[in-house]
């Protein structure tokens, strides 16, 4: 408040000059009144008006003397009181100005805090993070060290929000924020990017403070279940990391690449952690707009099914194929399922997608039947499509409307579908079995279910995950795993498919191991239906 004194004397000056102006008016009016009283008196005493008459009246009338003195008395008094009031008023104005100023400053600070912080968690927001990254880049470029940006996204948050409501969702986010705060160091910034997405700026990345060890700390922090409205929730998070200077020199690139890594971490079904590489670019969040287009794509028939044959080793014939979905996107070209299936799964669109796949596969089976080709088609069902209560009705509806036996259809499901809700899975699978539909366990060996658990289910086929099959010839352990799965499955009366057969050597080895069916690039990649017919006509394997 350096300008207090000048503004005070300025106020005094302004007020004083307006008081003075009024005093001069008063003085003029009083002088006029004196002149008028003197004139009237002169006329009444002398009978006419003259200067000598006026002089006499003034000399002889003491009442006029009082009148003469009044303007000066009032002028003096007015000036005195005026000055006092002027000082008082100026002091008052000044006080209020100071008060207003401090109010404005605290209001400015509050607005500043609100524009740079998230109001749910009170953590820095995107804007402030942007600033901090910029500063961190400047410092790091001078001192030549690496900084890391981690983007963290909660798994299954949408589900929680949808089922328990936004209020519960908000409370969970607050708890997550508190736990994450416990993990970050003083010099690191934890920010909320919006929704269930958080970011952590690691101002120095080195061997002791590596992104991976950081992620392990986060996982440990999230290990204890959360409690929201008396419900215990198990929540985990996926984390993607980009590094400066390796992955970008500016803030936007670093954020974008950390997000790409995060999406990849979420979709690759690995351990929920990924560091950016250019290979991951296909997981770009730009693709997220795909999800809004997917609904339309299903209706507009932009999806297509490719078919990959399963070679039957007993008769060296093709009587089965797997339907694998592709998306002919008008601008992105042909998209592979791993680019949109998980997104569909997360947004609930998977049910519509599965419905489309089932309908299209059954039309294909019928079309082939009309051409004299009997092919059992296997469709993949993700956990939420399998566990949707309307699934058996949908399948019954499609089969009966096309007058097709269920035995021409196989559903492939992963162990996760069963573990998620064993009782429901058991009930749904039994209803499918009753329709004659074959049930196949996909990617076997990667999950945690035991064969004993699977035995209770009406399963007829087991597909050994391609990761074991592909390395089988080089890796003795994989060979042992494949052999044991085949033997165990046979003991349980199940037929076995090996997927990922890429070489003749591998095919022969599996034949020796008594595997029932083979699927893999060695025979054919997944191909469109018309190509499949051509391929089928020229197929031979002895
Ligand atoms: P999956 O069910 O394990 O399908 C087999 C995948 O392995 C296919 O990838 C196929 O192209 C690939 N593959 C087959 N033979 C070989 C081989 O010899 N070597 C190698 N390296 N790979 C081989 P694709 O078509 O990209 O499908 C990936 C996954 O997407 C599928 O894995 C399945 O989980 C999912 N998916 C595909 N279509 C659908 C669908 O209609 N609905 C659902 N829910 N998921 C689908
Ligand atoms: Ca499959
Ligand atoms: Ca598989």
Coordinates of C-alpha atoms and ligand atoms in Angstrom, one line a residue:
X1 CA 0.0 0.0 0.0
X2 CA 2.7 2.5 -0.9
X3 CA 0.3 4.9 -2.6
X4 CA -1.8 5.5 0.6
X5 CA -0.4 9.0 1.4
X6 CA -0.7 10.5 -2.1
X7 CA -4.2 9.1 -2.6
X8 CA -5.2 10.5 0.8
X9 CA -4.0 14.1 0.1
X10 CA -5.6 13.8 -3.4
X11 CA -8.9 12.9 -1.8
X12 CA -8.6 15.8 0.8
X13 CA -7.8 18.2 -2.1
X14 CA -10.8 17.1 -4.1
X15 CA -13.2 17.3 -1.2
X16 CA -11.8 20.6 0.0
X17 CA -12.2 22.3 -3.3
X18 CA -15.8 21.2 -3.5
X19 CA -16.4 22.5 0.1
X20 CA -14.7 25.8 -0.9
X21 CA -16.9 26.2 -3.9
X22 CA -20.0 25.9 -1.7
X23 CA -18.6 28.3 0.9
X24 CA -18.0 31.0 -1.8
X25 CA -21.7 30.5 -2.9
X26 CA -22.7 31.0 0.7
X27 CA -20.6 34.1 1.0
X28 CA -22.0 35.6 -2.2
X29 CA -25.6 34.9 -1.0
X30 CA -24.8 36.6 2.5
X31 CA -23.3 39.6 0.8
X32 CA -26.3 40.0 -1.4
X33 CA -28.6 39.7 1.7
X34 CA -26.6 42.5 3.4
X35 CA -26.8 44.7 0.4
X36 CA -30.6 44.1 0.1
X37 CA -31.2 44.7 3.8
X38 CA -29.2 47.9 3.7
X39 CA -31.2 49.1 0.5
X40 CA -34.5 48.3 2.2
X41 CA -33.5 50.0 5.4
X42 CA -32.1 53.1 3.5
X43 CA -35.4 53.4 1.7
X44 CA -37.5 53.1 4.8
X45 CA -35.5 55.6 6.9
X46 CA -34.4 58.2 4.2
X47 CA -37.4 57.8 1.8
X48 CA -35.0 57.3 -1.1
X49 CA -31.9 55.2 -2.1
X50 CA -28.5 56.8 -2.1
X51 CA -24.9 56.0 -1.2
X52 CA -24.9 58.5 1.7
X53 CA -28.3 57.1 2.9
X54 CA -26.9 53.6 2.9
X55 CA -23.8 54.8 4.8
X56 CA -26.0 56.5 7.4
X57 CA -28.2 53.3 7.8
X58 CA -25.1 51.2 8.3
X59 CA -23.7 53.6 10.9
X60 CA -26.9 53.9 12.9
X61 CA -28.4 50.3 12.8
X62 CA -26.6 47.9 15.1
X63 CA -28.8 45.1 13.8
X64 CA -27.2 45.4 10.4
X65 CA -23.7 45.0 12.1
X66 CA -24.7 41.6 13.3
X67 CA -25.9 40.8 9.8
X68 CA -22.6 42.1 8.4
X69 CA -20.6 39.9 10.7
X70 CA -22.6 36.7 10.1
X71 CA -21.1 35.7 6.7
X72 CA -17.6 35.8 8.1
X73 CA -18.6 33.9 11.2
X74 CA -20.3 31.3 9.1
X75 CA -17.5 31.2 6.6
X76 CA -14.9 30.6 9.3
X77 CA -17.1 28.0 11.0
X78 CA -18.1 26.3 7.7
X79 CA -14.4 26.1 6.7
X80 CA -13.4 24.6 10.0
X81 CA -16.2 22.0 10.1
X82 CA -15.7 21.3 6.4
X83 CA -12.0 20.6 6.8
X84 CA -12.7 18.2 9.7
X85 CA -15.3 16.4 7.6
X86 CA -13.1 16.3 4.6
X87 CA -10.3 14.6 6.6
X88 CA -12.8 12.2 8.2
X89 CA -14.4 11.3 4.8
X90 CA -11.0 10.8 3.2
X91 CA -9.8 8.5 5.9
X92 CA -13.1 6.5 5.6
X93 CA -12.6 6.2 1.8
X94 CA -9.1 5.2 2.3
X95 CA -10.0 2.5 4.8
X96 CA -12.6 1.0 2.5
X97 CA -10.1 1.1 -0.4
X98 CA -7.6 -0.9 1.6
X99 CA -10.3 -3.4 2.7
X100 CA -11.5 -3.7 -0.9
X101 CA -8.0 -4.2 -2.1
X102 CA -7.3 -7.1 0.3
X103 CA -10.6 -8.6 -0.6
X104 CA -9.7 -8.5 -4.3
X105 CA -6.3 -10.1 -3.6
X106 CA -7.8 -13.0 -1.7
X107 CA -10.5 -13.4 -4.3
X108 CA -7.8 -13.4 -7.0
X109 CA -5.9 -16.1 -5.1
X110 CA -9.0 -18.2 -4.7
X111 CA -9.8 -17.9 -8.4
X112 CA -6.2 -18.8 -9.2
X113 CA -6.4 -21.9 -6.9
X114 CA -9.7 -23.0 -8.5
X115 CA -8.4 -22.6 -12.0
X116 CA -5.3 -24.7 -11.2
X117 CA -6.8 -27.3 -8.9
X118 CA -9.4 -30.0 -9.2
X119 CA -12.3 -29.3 -6.8
X120 CA -13.1 -32.9 -6.0
X121 CA -9.6 -34.0 -4.9
X122 CA -8.0 -30.6 -4.5
X123 CA -5.0 -32.0 -6.5
X124 CA -3.4 -29.8 -9.2
X125 CA -5.3 -30.1 -12.5
X126 CA -4.2 -30.5 -16.1
X127 CA -3.4 -26.8 -16.4
X128 CA -1.0 -26.7 -13.4
X129 CA 0.5 -30.0 -14.4
X130 CA 1.2 -28.5 -17.9
X131 CA 3.1 -25.7 -16.2
X132 CA 5.1 -28.0 -13.9
X133 CA 6.1 -30.2 -16.7
X134 CA 7.3 -27.2 -18.6
X135 CA 9.4 -26.1 -15.7
X136 CA 10.7 -29.6 -15.1
X137 CA 11.7 -29.9 -18.8
X138 CA 13.7 -26.6 -18.5
X139 CA 15.5 -27.7 -15.4
X140 CA 16.1 -31.2 -16.8
X141 CA 17.5 -29.9 -20.1
X142 CA 20.0 -27.7 -18.2
X143 CA 21.1 -30.5 -15.7
X144 CA 20.8 -33.3 -18.3
X145 CA 18.6 -35.6 -16.4
X146 CA 15.6 -37.7 -17.3
X147 CA 12.1 -36.9 -16.2
X148 CA 9.1 -39.2 -16.4
X149 CA 5.4 -38.6 -16.9
X150 CA 3.1 -41.4 -15.7
X151 CA -0.6 -41.5 -16.6
X152 CA -2.7 -43.7 -14.3
X153 CA -6.2 -44.9 -15.1
X154 CA -8.3 -47.0 -12.8
X155 CA -9.5 -50.3 -14.1
X156 CA -13.3 -50.9 -14.1
X157 CA -14.1 -47.5 -12.8
X158 CA -17.0 -47.0 -15.2
X159 CA -18.6 -50.2 -13.9
X160 CA -18.3 -48.9 -10.3
X161 CA -19.7 -45.5 -11.3
X162 CA -22.6 -47.1 -13.2
X163 CA -23.6 -49.6 -10.5
X164 CA -23.0 -47.6 -7.3
X165 CA -23.7 -44.1 -8.6
X166 CA -21.6 -40.9 -9.1
X167 CA -21.6 -40.1 -5.4
X168 CA -19.9 -43.4 -4.6
X169 CA -17.6 -42.9 -7.6
X170 CA -16.5 -39.5 -6.3
X171 CA -15.8 -40.9 -2.9
X172 CA -13.7 -43.7 -4.4
X173 CA -11.7 -41.1 -6.5
X174 CA -11.0 -39.1 -3.3
X175 CA -9.7 -42.2 -1.6
X176 CA -7.6 -43.1 -4.6
X177 CA -6.1 -39.6 -4.6
X178 CA -5.2 -39.9 -1.0
X179 CA -3.4 -43.2 -1.5
X180 CA -1.6 -42.0 -4.5
X181 CA -0.5 -38.9 -2.5
X182 CA 1.1 -41.3 -0.1
X183 CA 3.2 -42.7 -2.9
X184 CA 4.6 -39.5 -4.5
X185 CA 7.7 -37.8 -3.2
X186 CA 7.8 -34.1 -2.2
X187 CA 9.4 -33.0 -5.5
X188 CA 6.9 -35.0 -7.6
X189 CA 3.5 -33.7 -8.7
X190 CA 0.3 -35.7 -8.5
X191 CA -2.4 -34.3 -10.7
X192 CA -5.9 -35.3 -11.6
X193 CA -6.4 -35.2 -15.4
X194 CA -10.2 -35.7 -15.2
X195 CA -12.5 -38.7 -14.7
X196 CA -10.6 -41.6 -13.3
X197 CA -7.3 -40.5 -14.8
X198 CA -4.4 -39.2 -12.7
X199 CA -0.9 -38.1 -13.7
X200 CA 2.4 -38.1 -11.8
X201 CA 5.4 -36.0 -12.9
X202 CA 8.6 -37.6 -11.8
X203 CA 11.2 -34.8 -11.8
X204 CA 14.1 -37.2 -11.8
X205 CA 14.1 -40.7 -13.1
X206 CA 17.1 -42.9 -12.3
X207 CA 17.8 -46.5 -11.2
X208 CA 16.5 -46.0 -7.7
X209 CA 13.5 -44.1 -8.8
X210 CA 12.5 -45.9 -12.0
X211 CA 9.0 -45.8 -13.4
X212 CA 8.6 -49.6 -12.8
X213 CA 9.5 -49.4 -9.2
X214 CA 7.1 -46.5 -9.0
X215 CA 4.4 -48.5 -10.5
X216 CA 5.0 -51.4 -8.0
X217 CA 4.6 -48.9 -5.2
X218 CA 1.3 -47.8 -6.7
X219 CA 0.1 -51.3 -7.0
X220 CA 1.0 -52.0 -3.4
X221 CA -0.8 -48.8 -2.3
X222 CA -3.9 -50.0 -4.2
X223 CA -3.7 -53.6 -2.9
X224 CA -5.9 -53.1 0.2
X225 CA -9.5 -53.0 -1.0
X226 CA -11.4 -49.7 -0.8
X227 CA -14.6 -49.3 1.2
X228 CA -17.3 -47.1 -0.2
X229 CA -20.7 -47.1 1.3
X230 CA -20.0 -50.3 3.2
X231 CA -19.0 -52.0 0.0
X232 CA -15.5 -53.4 -0.4
X233 CA -14.1 -52.7 -3.8
X234 CA -11.0 -54.1 -5.3
X235 CA -9.6 -51.5 -7.6
X236 CA -6.4 -51.6 -9.6
X237 CA -4.9 -49.1 -12.0
X238 CA -3.0 -49.2 -15.3
X239 CA 0.0 -47.0 -15.8
X240 CA 1.6 -45.7 -19.0
X241 CA 4.9 -43.7 -18.9
X242 CA 6.7 -41.4 -21.3
X243 CA 10.2 -40.0 -20.7
X244 CA 11.9 -36.8 -21.4
X245 CA 14.0 -36.5 -23.6
X246 CA 13.6 -40.0 -25.0
X247 CA 10.0 -39.7 -26.1
X248 CA 9.4 -36.0 -26.6
X249 CA 10.7 -32.6 -26.0
X250 CA 7.5 -30.8 -25.3
X251 CA 4.7 -31.1 -22.8
X252 CA 1.9 -32.1 -25.2
X253 CA 3.9 -34.9 -26.8
X254 CA 4.9 -36.3 -23.4
X255 CA 1.3 -36.3 -22.2
X256 CA 0.0 -37.8 -25.5
X257 CA 2.6 -40.6 -25.5
X258 CA 2.1 -41.4 -21.8
X259 CA -1.6 -41.8 -22.7
X260 CA -0.8 -44.0 -25.6
X261 CA 1.3 -46.2 -23.2
X262 CA -1.5 -46.2 -20.7
X263 CA -4.1 -47.4 -23.2
X264 CA -1.7 -50.1 -24.4
X265 CA -1.1 -51.2 -20.7
X266 CA -4.9 -51.5 -20.3
X267 CA -5.5 -53.4 -23.5
X268 CA -2.6 -55.7 -23.7
X269 CA -3.9 -57.7 -20.8
X270 CA -0.3 -57.7 -19.4
X271 CA 0.6 -56.5 -16.0
X272 CA -1.0 -53.1 -16.3
X273 CA 2.2 -51.2 -17.0
X274 CA 3.8 -49.9 -20.2
X275 CA 6.5 -47.5 -21.2
X276 CA 6.0 -45.7 -24.5
X277 CA 7.5 -47.1 -27.7
X278 CA 6.5 -46.1 -31.2
X279 CA 5.0 -49.6 -31.7
X280 CA 2.3 -48.7 -29.2
X281 CA 1.1 -45.8 -31.4
X282 CA -1.8 -47.9 -32.7
X283 CA -3.3 -47.6 -29.2
X284 CA -3.4 -43.9 -29.6
X285 CA -6.3 -42.3 -27.7
X286 CA -7.3 -40.8 -31.0
X287 CA -8.7 -44.2 -31.6
X288 CA -10.9 -43.6 -28.7
X289 CA -13.2 -41.7 -31.0
X290 CA -13.6 -45.1 -32.6
X291 CA -15.8 -46.1 -29.8
X292 CA -18.4 -43.4 -30.6
X293 CA -18.2 -44.7 -34.2
X294 CA -18.4 -48.4 -33.4
X295 CA -22.2 -48.4 -32.7
X296 CA -22.8 -46.9 -36.1
X297 CA -20.3 -49.3 -37.7
X298 CA -22.2 -52.3 -36.4
X299 CA -25.4 -51.0 -37.9
X300 CA -23.8 -49.9 -41.2
X301 CA -22.2 -53.3 -41.6
X302 CA -18.6 -51.9 -41.5
X303 CA -17.6 -55.0 -39.5
X304 CA -16.5 -58.2 -41.3
X305 CA -15.7 -61.7 -40.2
X306 CA -12.6 -63.4 -41.3
X307 CA -12.4 -67.2 -40.9
X308 CA -9.4 -69.2 -39.8
X309 CA -9.6 -73.0 -40.5
X310 CA -9.0 -75.6 -37.8
X311 CA -7.4 -78.7 -39.4
X312 CA -8.7 -82.0 -38.1
X313 CA -5.7 -84.4 -37.7
X314 CA -7.9 -87.5 -37.7
X315 CA -9.1 -87.1 -41.3
X316 CA -6.9 -84.2 -42.5
X317 CA -10.1 -82.3 -43.4
X318 CA -11.5 -78.9 -42.5
X319 CA -14.8 -79.1 -40.7
X320 CA -14.3 -76.2 -38.3
X321 CA -13.2 -72.6 -38.5
X322 CA -12.9 -69.7 -36.1
X323 CA -14.7 -66.4 -36.9
X324 CA -12.5 -63.4 -36.1
X325 CA -13.9 -59.9 -36.4
X326 CA -12.3 -57.0 -38.3
X327 CA -13.5 -53.5 -38.8
X328 CA -13.3 -51.9 -42.3
X329 CA -13.0 -48.4 -41.0
X330 CA -13.6 -45.7 -43.7
X331 CA -10.5 -43.7 -42.7
X332 CA -8.3 -46.0 -40.6
X333 CA -8.5 -49.0 -42.9
X334 CA -8.8 -52.5 -41.7
X335 CA -8.7 -52.6 -37.9
X336 CA -7.7 -55.7 -35.9
X337 CA -9.8 -56.8 -33.0
X338 CA -7.3 -55.9 -30.3
X339 CA -7.7 -52.3 -31.4
X340 CA -11.4 -52.2 -30.6
X341 CA -12.7 -55.3 -28.7
X342 CA -11.4 -54.1 -25.3
X343 CA -12.9 -50.7 -25.9
X344 CA -16.2 -52.3 -26.8
X345 CA -16.0 -54.4 -23.7
X346 CA -15.4 -51.4 -21.5
X347 CA -18.3 -49.5 -22.9
X348 CA -20.9 -52.2 -23.0
X349 CA -21.0 -52.2 -26.9
X350 CA -19.6 -55.7 -26.8
X351 CA -23.1 -57.2 -26.4
X352 CA -24.3 -55.6 -29.7
X353 CA -21.0 -56.7 -31.3
X354 CA -21.3 -60.3 -30.2
X355 CA -24.9 -60.3 -31.4
X356 CA -23.7 -59.2 -34.8
X357 CA -20.9 -61.8 -34.9
X358 CA -23.4 -64.6 -33.9
X359 CA -25.9 -63.5 -36.5
X360 CA -23.3 -63.1 -39.3
X361 CA -21.6 -66.5 -38.5
X362 CA -24.9 -68.3 -38.6
X363 CA -25.7 -66.7 -42.0
X364 CA -22.3 -67.8 -43.2
X365 CA -22.8 -71.4 -41.9
X366 CA -26.1 -71.6 -43.9
X367 CA -24.5 -70.0 -46.9
X368 CA -21.8 -72.6 -46.9
X369 CA -24.3 -75.4 -46.3
X370 CA -26.2 -74.3 -49.4
X371 CA -22.9 -74.7 -51.3
X372 CA -22.3 -78.2 -49.8
X373 CA -19.7 -77.1 -47.3
X374 CA -20.3 -78.2 -43.8
X375 CA -18.3 -76.0 -41.4
X376 CA -18.7 -75.6 -37.7
X377 CA -18.0 -71.9 -36.9
X378 CA -16.5 -70.9 -33.6
X379 CA -17.3 -67.4 -32.3
X380 CA -15.4 -65.7 -29.5
X381 CA -17.4 -64.5 -26.5
X382 CA -15.9 -62.0 -24.1
X383 CA -16.7 -62.3 -20.4
X384 CA -19.5 -59.7 -20.4
X385 CA -21.2 -61.2 -23.5
X386 CA -21.1 -64.7 -22.0
X387 CA -22.4 -63.5 -18.7
X388 CA -25.2 -61.4 -20.1
X389 CA -28.4 -63.2 -19.1
X390 CA -30.0 -62.7 -22.5
X391 CA -27.3 -64.6 -24.4
X392 CA -29.0 -68.0 -24.5
X393 CA -32.2 -66.3 -25.7
X394 CA -30.3 -64.5 -28.4
X395 CA -28.6 -67.7 -29.6
X396 CA -31.8 -69.7 -29.4
X397 CA -33.6 -66.9 -31.4
X398 CA -31.0 -66.7 -34.2
X399 CA -30.6 -70.5 -34.5
X400 CA -34.4 -71.2 -34.7
X401 CA -35.1 -68.3 -37.0
X402 CA -32.6 -69.8 -39.4
X403 CA -33.7 -73.3 -38.6
X404 CA -30.1 -74.4 -37.8
X405 CA -28.9 -77.1 -35.4
X406 CA -26.8 -75.8 -32.5
X407 CA -24.1 -78.3 -33.2
X408 CA -22.9 -76.2 -36.1
X409 CA -21.9 -73.5 -33.7
X410 CA -19.0 -73.4 -31.1
X411 CA -18.5 -70.6 -28.6
X412 CA -15.0 -69.9 -27.5
X413 CA -14.6 -68.4 -24.0
X414 CA -11.7 -67.7 -21.8
X415 CA -11.1 -68.9 -18.2
X416 CA -11.7 -65.3 -17.0
X417 CA -15.3 -65.5 -18.1
X418 CA -15.8 -68.5 -15.8
X419 CA -13.8 -67.2 -12.8
X420 CA -15.8 -63.9 -12.8
X421 CA -19.0 -65.6 -11.9
X422 CA -18.7 -69.4 -11.9
X423 CA -22.4 -70.1 -11.0
X424 CA -23.8 -67.8 -13.7
X425 CA -21.3 -69.2 -16.2
X426 CA -22.3 -72.7 -15.3
X427 CA -26.0 -72.0 -15.7
X428 CA -25.6 -70.2 -19.1
X429 CA -23.2 -72.8 -20.5
X430 CA -25.6 -75.6 -19.6
X431 CA -28.4 -73.8 -21.4
X432 CA -26.1 -73.4 -24.5
X433 CA -25.1 -77.1 -24.3
X434 CA -28.8 -78.0 -24.2
X435 CA -29.1 -76.3 -27.6
X436 CA -26.3 -78.5 -28.9
X437 CA -23.7 -75.7 -29.0
X438 CA -20.1 -76.7 -28.5
X439 CA -18.2 -75.0 -25.8
X440 CA -14.5 -74.4 -26.1
X441 CA -12.0 -73.0 -23.6
X442 CA -9.8 -70.4 -25.4
X443 CA -6.2 -69.5 -24.5
X444 CA -5.9 -72.4 -22.1
X445 CA -2.8 -72.3 -19.9
X446 CA -2.7 -68.5 -19.4
X447 CA -5.5 -68.3 -16.8
X448 CA -5.7 -69.6 -13.3
X449 CA -8.5 -72.1 -13.4
X450 CA -7.8 -75.7 -12.7
X451 CA -8.9 -78.5 -15.0
X452 CA -10.9 -79.8 -12.0
X453 CA -12.8 -76.6 -12.0
X454 CA -13.4 -76.8 -15.8
X455 CA -14.5 -80.4 -15.5
X456 CA -17.8 -79.3 -13.9
X457 CA -18.6 -77.3 -17.0
X458 CA -20.2 -78.8 -20.1
X459 CA -17.0 -78.1 -22.1
X460 CA -16.1 -80.1 -25.2
X461 CA -12.9 -78.5 -26.5
X462 CA -9.8 -76.9 -25.2
X463 CA -7.5 -74.6 -27.1
X464 CA -3.9 -74.4 -26.0
X465 CA -2.7 -70.8 -26.0
X466 CA -0.5 -69.9 -28.9
X467 CA 2.3 -68.6 -26.7
X468 CA 3.1 -72.2 -25.7
X469 CA 2.6 -73.7 -29.1
X470 CA 4.7 -71.1 -31.0
X471 CA 7.9 -71.7 -28.9
X472 CA 7.3 -75.4 -28.4
X473 CA 10.1 -76.6 -30.6
X474 CA 12.7 -74.4 -29.0
X475 CA 11.5 -74.4 -25.4
X476 CA 11.4 -77.8 -23.6
X477 CA 9.1 -76.4 -20.8
X478 CA 6.6 -75.3 -23.4
X479 CA 6.7 -78.7 -25.0
X480 CA 6.0 -80.4 -21.6
X481 CA 3.1 -78.0 -20.9
X482 CA 1.6 -78.7 -24.4
X483 CA 1.9 -82.4 -23.9
X484 CA 0.4 -82.4 -20.4
X485 CA -2.5 -80.3 -21.5
X486 CA -3.2 -82.7 -24.4
X487 CA -3.1 -85.7 -22.1
X488 CA -5.1 -84.2 -19.3
X489 CA -7.8 -83.0 -21.8
X490 CA -8.0 -86.4 -23.4
X491 CA -8.4 -88.0 -19.9
X492 CA -11.4 -85.7 -19.4
X493 CA -12.8 -86.6 -22.8
X494 CA -12.1 -83.2 -24.4
X495 CA -10.7 -82.6 -27.8
X496 CA -7.7 -80.3 -28.1
X497 CA -6.9 -77.5 -30.5
X498 CA -3.4 -76.1 -30.8
X499 CA -3.4 -72.6 -32.0
X500 CA -0.4 -70.6 -33.3
X501 CA 0.9 -73.4 -35.5
X502 CA 3.4 -71.5 -37.7
X503 CA 5.6 -74.3 -39.1
X504 CA 5.3 -77.7 -40.6
X505 CA 7.7 -78.9 -37.9
X506 CA 5.4 -77.7 -35.2
X507 CA 2.4 -79.3 -36.9
X508 CA 4.2 -82.7 -37.1
X509 CA 5.2 -82.5 -33.5
X510 CA 1.6 -81.9 -32.4
X511 CA 0.5 -84.8 -34.6
X512 CA 2.9 -87.0 -32.7
X513 CA 1.5 -85.7 -29.4
X514 CA -1.9 -86.8 -30.5
X515 CA -3.4 -83.3 -30.7
X516 CA -6.8 -83.3 -32.4
X517 CA -7.0 -80.0 -34.3
X518 CA -4.5 -77.5 -35.5
X519 CA -4.9 -73.8 -36.2
X520 CA -2.3 -71.4 -37.3
X521 CA -0.5 -69.3 -40.0
X522 CA 1.2 -72.4 -41.4
X523 CA -2.2 -73.5 -42.8
X524 CA -3.9 -70.2 -43.2
X525 CA -4.2 -66.8 -41.7
X526 CA -7.8 -65.6 -41.0
X527 CA -9.3 -64.8 -44.4
X528 CA -12.6 -63.4 -45.8
X529 CA -15.4 -66.0 -46.4
X530 CA -15.0 -66.1 -50.2
X531 CA -11.2 -66.6 -49.9
X532 CA -11.9 -69.3 -47.3
X533 CA -13.9 -71.2 -49.9
X534 CA -11.1 -71.0 -52.5
X535 CA -8.6 -72.0 -49.8
X536 CA -10.8 -74.9 -48.7
X537 CA -11.1 -76.3 -52.3
X538 CA -7.3 -76.5 -52.7
X539 CA -6.4 -77.6 -49.2
X540 CA -4.4 -80.7 -48.7
X541 CA -2.3 -82.0 -45.8
X542 CA -1.1 -85.5 -45.5
Ligands
LIG1 P1 -8.0 -65.5 -30.1 O1 -9.4 -65.9 -29.9 O2 -6.9 -66.2 -29.4 O3 -7.8 -65.6 -31.7 C1 -6.7 -66.1 -32.3 C2 -5.8 -65.1 -32.7 O4 -4.5 -65.6 -33.0 C3 -6.2 -64.3 -34.0 O5 -5.8 -63.0 -33.9 C4 -5.4 -65.0 -35.0 O6 -5.2 -64.2 -36.2 C5 -4.1 -65.3 -34.3 N1 -3.4 -66.4 -34.9 C6 -3.9 -67.5 -35.5 N2 -2.9 -68.3 -35.9 C7 -1.7 -67.7 -35.6 C8 -0.4 -68.0 -35.7 O7 0.0 -69.1 -36.3 N3 0.6 -67.2 -35.2 C9 0.2 -66.0 -34.6 N4 1.2 -65.2 -34.2 N5 -1.1 -65.7 -34.4 C10 -2.0 -66.5 -34.9 P2 -6.9 -61.8 -34.1 O8 -7.8 -62.2 -35.2 O9 -6.1 -60.6 -34.2 O10 -7.7 -61.9 -32.8 C11 -7.2 -61.5 -31.6 C12 -8.2 -61.7 -30.5 O11 -9.3 -60.8 -30.6 C13 -8.8 -63.1 -30.5 O12 -7.9 -63.9 -29.9 C14 -10.0 -62.8 -29.7 O13 -9.7 -62.9 -28.3 C15 -10.4 -61.4 -30.0 N6 -11.5 -61.5 -31.0 C16 -11.5 -61.7 -32.3 N7 -12.7 -61.6 -32.8 C17 -13.6 -61.5 -31.8 C18 -15.0 -61.4 -31.7 O14 -15.7 -61.5 -32.7 N8 -15.5 -61.3 -30.4 C19 -14.7 -61.2 -29.3 N9 -15.3 -61.0 -28.2 N10 -13.4 -61.2 -29.4 C20 -12.8 -61.4 -30.6
LIG2 CA1 -10.5 -67.6 -30.0
LIG3 CA1 -6.9 -68.1 -28.5

